[in-house]
Coordinates of C-alpha atoms in Angstrom, one line a residue:
M1 CA 0.2 -0.2 0.1
G2 CA 0.8 3.4 -0.6
S3 CA 0.0 6.8 0.3
V4 CA 0.8 10.8 -1.8
V5 CA 2.9 12.9 1.0
Q6 CA 3.9 16.3 -1.0
G7 CA 3.4 15.3 -4.0
R8 CA 5.4 12.4 -3.5
R9 CA 4.8 8.2 -2.8
Q10 CA 6.0 6.8 -0.3
V11 CA 4.9 2.8 0.6
T12 CA 3.5 2.0 4.2
G13 CA 2.6 -1.5 3.6
K14 CA 3.7 -4.4 1.6
A15 CA 1.6 -8.4 1.0
E16 CA 2.9 -11.3 -0.7
M17 CA 0.6 -13.7 -1.5
N18 CA -0.5 -17.4 -2.5
V19 CA -3.6 -17.3 -4.7
I20 CA -5.3 -21.2 -5.3
N21 CA -7.9 -21.1 -7.7
Y22 CA -9.4 -24.1 -9.6
S23 CA -13.0 -25.1 -10.8
Y24 CA -15.0 -29.0 -10.2
G25 CA -17.7 -30.2 -12.1
D26 CA -19.1 -33.4 -13.4
S27 CA -19.8 -34.4 -17.3
G28 CA -23.4 -35.7 -16.0
L29 CA -24.3 -32.0 -14.5
P30 CA -24.9 -28.8 -15.7
T31 CA -23.2 -27.0 -12.8
W32 CA -19.8 -26.1 -11.3
G33 CA -18.2 -24.8 -8.7
Y34 CA -15.2 -22.0 -8.5
Q35 CA -13.2 -22.1 -5.6
M36 CA -10.4 -19.3 -4.5
E37 CA -8.2 -19.3 -2.1
V38 CA -5.5 -16.4 -0.7
S39 CA -3.5 -16.2 2.2
A40 CA -0.3 -14.1 3.1
Y41 CA 2.3 -15.2 3.6
R42 CA 5.1 -11.8 4.4
G43 CA 4.1 -8.5 5.2
W44 CA 4.7 -5.2 7.5
G45 CA 2.9 -2.2 7.6
D46 CA -1.0 -1.3 7.0
A47 CA -1.2 -3.6 3.8
M48 CA -1.6 -6.2 7.1
K49 CA -4.5 -4.4 8.4
A50 CA -6.7 -4.4 5.9
S51 CA -9.2 -7.1 4.7
L52 CA -9.7 -9.4 2.0
G53 CA -13.7 -9.8 0.1
G54 CA -14.6 -11.6 -3.4
K55 CA -17.6 -11.0 -5.7
A56 CA -18.1 -14.4 -8.2
T57 CA -19.4 -13.0 -11.6
K58 CA -19.9 -14.9 -15.2
N59 CA -19.4 -14.3 -18.8
G60 CA -21.1 -17.2 -21.3
A61 CA -23.7 -19.1 -21.5
C62 CA -24.2 -20.0 -17.5
K63 CA -25.7 -18.2 -14.3
V64 CA -24.2 -17.3 -11.1
T65 CA -26.5 -19.6 -8.5
E66 CA -24.0 -19.3 -5.3
W67 CA -21.2 -17.5 -3.7
K68 CA -19.5 -16.3 -0.9
F69 CA -16.6 -14.3 -0.2
P70 CA -16.7 -13.1 3.5
T71 CA -14.6 -10.1 4.2
K72 CA -11.9 -11.4 6.4
K73 CA -8.8 -9.5 8.3
L74 CA -5.4 -10.2 5.8
A75 CA -3.8 -11.3 8.6
P76 CA -2.2 -13.1 10.3
L77 CA 0.2 -14.5 8.1
N78 CA -0.4 -18.0 6.4
S79 CA -4.3 -18.1 7.0
W80 CA -6.4 -18.8 4.1
K81 CA -10.0 -16.7 3.6
L82 CA -11.8 -18.8 1.2
G83 CA -14.8 -18.4 -1.6
E84 CA -16.8 -20.4 -3.0
S85 CA -19.8 -19.5 -6.4
F86 CA -21.7 -22.1 -8.2
F87 CA -22.9 -22.3 -12.1
D88 CA -25.6 -23.6 -13.5
T89 CA -25.1 -24.1 -17.9
T90 CA -28.4 -21.8 -19.9
A91 CA -26.8 -24.5 -22.2
T92 CA -29.9 -26.4 -21.4
R93 CA -32.1 -27.0 -25.0
T94 CA -31.8 -30.0 -27.3
G95 CA -28.6 -29.5 -28.9
A96 CA -27.5 -26.4 -27.3
I97 CA -23.2 -25.8 -26.6
G98 CA -22.0 -22.9 -24.8
R99 CA -19.2 -21.9 -22.9
C100 CA -18.8 -19.4 -19.8
A101 CA -16.3 -18.0 -18.2
T102 CA -16.2 -17.0 -14.4
T103 CA -14.1 -14.3 -12.1
W104 CA -13.7 -13.7 -9.1
T105 CA -13.0 -9.9 -8.3
L106 CA -11.0 -9.2 -4.9
T107 CA -11.2 -6.2 -3.3
F108 CA -8.6 -4.9 -0.6
T109 CA -10.0 -2.7 1.9
N110 CA -8.0 -0.1 4.4
A111 CA -9.6 3.0 5.3
P112 CA -8.6 5.8 4.3
Y113 CA -6.8 4.3 1.7
T114 CA -8.8 3.3 -1.6
P115 CA -9.7 0.5 -2.3
A116 CA -7.8 -1.9 -3.9
T117 CA -9.1 -4.9 -6.7
T118 CA -8.0 -7.3 -8.9
K119 CA -9.5 -9.8 -10.4
V120 CA -8.6 -13.8 -11.8
T121 CA -10.7 -15.6 -14.5
L122 CA -11.6 -19.3 -15.5
N123 CA -12.9 -19.7 -18.6
E124 CA -12.5 -23.3 -18.3
F125 CA -15.9 -25.2 -19.1
R126 CA -17.7 -26.2 -21.7
C127 CA -21.9 -27.5 -21.5
D128 CA -23.8 -29.1 -23.3
N129 CA -26.6 -30.9 -24.6
A130 CA -25.5 -32.5 -27.7
T131 CA -23.8 -35.1 -26.9
A132 CA -24.5 -38.2 -28.2
G133 CA -26.3 -41.1 -26.7
R134 CA -26.5 -38.4 -23.4
P135 CA -29.9 -36.9 -23.2
R136 CA -29.1 -34.7 -20.1
V137 CA -27.1 -31.8 -20.1
G138 CA -22.9 -32.0 -18.7
C139 CA -20.1 -30.1 -18.9
V140 CA -16.2 -31.1 -19.8
V141 CA -13.1 -28.9 -19.7
P142 CA -12.8 -29.3 -24.0
W143 CA -9.3 -28.2 -24.2
Y144 CA -8.0 -31.5 -22.0
A145 CA -7.1 -34.5 -23.8
S146 CA -8.7 -37.7 -21.9
P147 CA -7.3 -40.4 -22.5
M148 CA -9.3 -43.2 -24.4
I149 CA -7.5 -46.5 -23.3
Y150 CA -8.0 -49.9 -24.7
S151 CA -7.3 -53.0 -22.7
K152 CA -3.9 -55.2 -24.2
A153 CA -5.7 -58.1 -22.3
G154 CA -9.2 -57.2 -24.3
A155 CA -8.2 -56.7 -28.0
P156 CA -4.4 -58.0 -28.4
Q157 CA -3.5 -57.5 -32.2
L158 CA -5.6 -54.4 -31.4
A159 CA -3.4 -52.6 -28.6
S160 CA -0.7 -54.3 -30.5
H161 CA -1.0 -52.3 -34.2
I162 CA -1.6 -49.1 -32.1
T163 CA 0.9 -49.5 -29.7
R164 CA 3.6 -50.2 -33.5
A165 CA 1.7 -47.2 -34.9
Q166 CA 2.6 -44.8 -31.7
R167 CA 6.2 -45.7 -32.6
S168 CA 6.2 -45.1 -35.8
G169 CA 5.3 -41.7 -35.5
L170 CA 2.0 -41.0 -35.1
P171 CA 0.1 -39.3 -33.0
G172 CA -1.8 -39.9 -30.3
A173 CA -0.4 -41.0 -27.3
T174 CA 0.6 -37.2 -25.8
F175 CA -0.7 -34.8 -24.9
D176 CA 1.6 -32.6 -26.6
R177 CA 0.4 -34.3 -29.9
P178 CA -3.3 -35.4 -29.5
L179 CA -5.9 -36.4 -31.7
T180 CA -8.7 -34.5 -32.1
R181 CA -12.3 -35.7 -33.2
T182 CA -14.1 -35.4 -36.5
T183 CA -17.9 -35.9 -36.5
T184 CA -18.2 -35.4 -40.1
E185 CA -18.9 -38.0 -42.2
S186 CA -17.6 -37.7 -45.3
V187 CA -13.8 -37.3 -43.2
R188 CA -14.6 -40.2 -41.4
R189 CA -15.1 -42.4 -44.7
L190 CA -12.1 -40.7 -46.8
N191 CA -9.6 -42.0 -43.9
R192 CA -11.4 -45.4 -43.9
D193 CA -11.2 -45.5 -47.3
R194 CA -8.0 -44.8 -47.9
A195 CA -6.2 -46.3 -45.1
C196 CA -8.1 -49.3 -46.0
P197 CA -9.2 -49.9 -49.0
P198 CA -12.4 -51.3 -49.9
R199 CA -11.4 -53.7 -52.8
E200 CA -8.4 -55.1 -50.8
T201 CA -8.6 -58.5 -49.9
R202 CA -8.5 -59.2 -46.6
P203 CA -8.2 -62.3 -44.8
R204 CA -11.1 -63.9 -43.8
G205 CA -12.4 -63.3 -40.0
K206 CA -10.3 -60.2 -39.7
T207 CA -11.1 -57.0 -40.6
C208 CA -8.7 -53.7 -41.6
D209 CA -7.9 -51.9 -38.8
E210 CA -6.3 -47.9 -39.4
Y211 CA -4.5 -45.9 -37.0
P212 CA -4.7 -43.1 -36.7
L213 CA -8.6 -43.2 -36.0
A214 CA -11.3 -42.9 -38.8
T215 CA -13.2 -40.9 -36.0
S216 CA -9.8 -38.0 -36.3
Q217 CA -9.1 -35.1 -38.5
Q218 CA -5.3 -37.2 -38.3
G219 CA -6.3 -39.6 -40.4
M220 CA -5.5 -40.6 -44.0
S221 CA -8.0 -37.3 -45.2
A222 CA -5.0 -34.8 -43.7
G223 CA -2.4 -36.6 -46.0
G224 CA 0.0 -38.4 -46.3
Q225 CA 0.8 -42.4 -47.5
R226 CA -0.2 -45.9 -46.4
R227 CA 1.9 -47.6 -43.8
T228 CA 2.0 -51.2 -41.9
F229 CA 3.9 -53.9 -40.3
P230 CA 5.0 -57.1 -40.0
G231 CA 2.2 -59.7 -39.4
C232 CA -1.1 -56.9 -40.4
S233 CA -1.1 -59.4 -44.1
V234 CA -1.4 -55.9 -45.4
R235 CA 0.7 -56.6 -49.0
G236 CA 2.4 -54.2 -51.1
V237 CA 2.9 -51.7 -48.1
P238 CA 6.4 -50.6 -46.7
S239 CA 6.8 -50.0 -42.6
R240 CA 6.7 -46.1 -43.1
S241 CA 7.5 -43.8 -39.8
G242 CA 6.2 -40.0 -39.7
P243 CA 3.4 -38.9 -38.5
K244 CA 1.6 -38.1 -41.1
G245 CA -0.7 -40.4 -43.1
A246 CA -1.6 -43.6 -42.0
S247 CA -1.3 -47.1 -40.7
A248 CA -3.7 -50.8 -41.7
C249 CA -3.3 -54.1 -40.2
Y250 CA -5.7 -56.6 -40.0
I251 CA -6.9 -57.7 -37.0
A252 CA -9.3 -60.5 -34.9
E253 CA -13.0 -58.8 -35.8
G254 CA -13.8 -59.6 -32.2
D255 CA -10.7 -57.1 -31.1
Q256 CA -12.6 -54.5 -34.3
N257 CA -15.8 -54.6 -32.2
Y258 CA -14.4 -54.8 -29.1
Q259 CA -12.7 -51.2 -30.5
G260 CA -15.6 -50.1 -31.9
G261 CA -17.6 -50.2 -28.3
V262 CA -15.0 -48.5 -26.2
T263 CA -14.5 -45.5 -28.2
T264 CA -18.3 -44.9 -28.6
N265 CA -18.9 -45.1 -24.7
F266 CA -16.0 -43.1 -24.6
Y267 CA -16.9 -40.4 -26.4
R268 CA -20.5 -40.3 -24.7
A269 CA -18.7 -40.5 -21.5
E270 CA -16.3 -37.4 -22.6
R271 CA -17.9 -35.5 -24.2
V272 CA -15.9 -35.2 -26.7
L273 CA -17.4 -33.3 -30.1
Q274 CA -15.9 -31.5 -33.1
G275 CA -12.5 -30.9 -32.5
D276 CA -12.0 -31.7 -29.7
P277 CA -8.4 -33.9 -28.3
F278 CA -8.1 -36.8 -27.1
R279 CA -5.0 -39.6 -26.3
V280 CA -5.0 -43.0 -27.5
L281 CA -3.3 -45.3 -24.9
I282 CA -3.0 -49.2 -24.4
G283 CA -3.5 -50.6 -21.1
R284 CA -3.4 -53.8 -19.2

């Protein structure tokens, strides 16, 4: 804090603070919370005589349903001041998708000084009533690339293909190189047909598996060449490497059916919509 004496500003106090803010929600709920915690860990003078309070506001397709951040003295050191707020989405009609930014405005008061304010905003949640198979509204953090996990025990041939495809340089295993979903049927069809040509001879009891997934924007529609691996029964295609293109491998029909079920359930559970990132991992 500071005051002006004979035209010159003088520092009359200082406070250094830890600030923790976080949101939390659930993909099956239309509401979420936003908490703020503040604690001074070092300070002196008039700054440590100040009081701190807060107010929650919003911007976007949502409404504030409850907030509380009672004004309290900043002192003593290492004592936490807590604010908690709750929001409901207004993107509730069928097919609706809405985003919401939530803000805490913190106000420091100490007479006779002018109150000082600072704002902290999170723009984390997207809510929708547009996820296939989920007739209720829910909210997610859309930039987070959730992991879709295929079981090595449940689908060993599928797991082997994806593991080798990712090791060859194709994306999808890490946060910095995720896959992104496409719901455009023409793109998905192009991904499938270029990675697994419909007229290609197929071994009995097996189907062609492509990676990256046909439901991703990183498939063959994005360019590149086909690749395959030993034991995949794809003739005339080399084992290439690099980040572009797609791999093809003939795997057991049971593994392919397993993959379809896991993928559909994952997109539904995580509310993965057009353009959303996700990762593909292999579990036990």
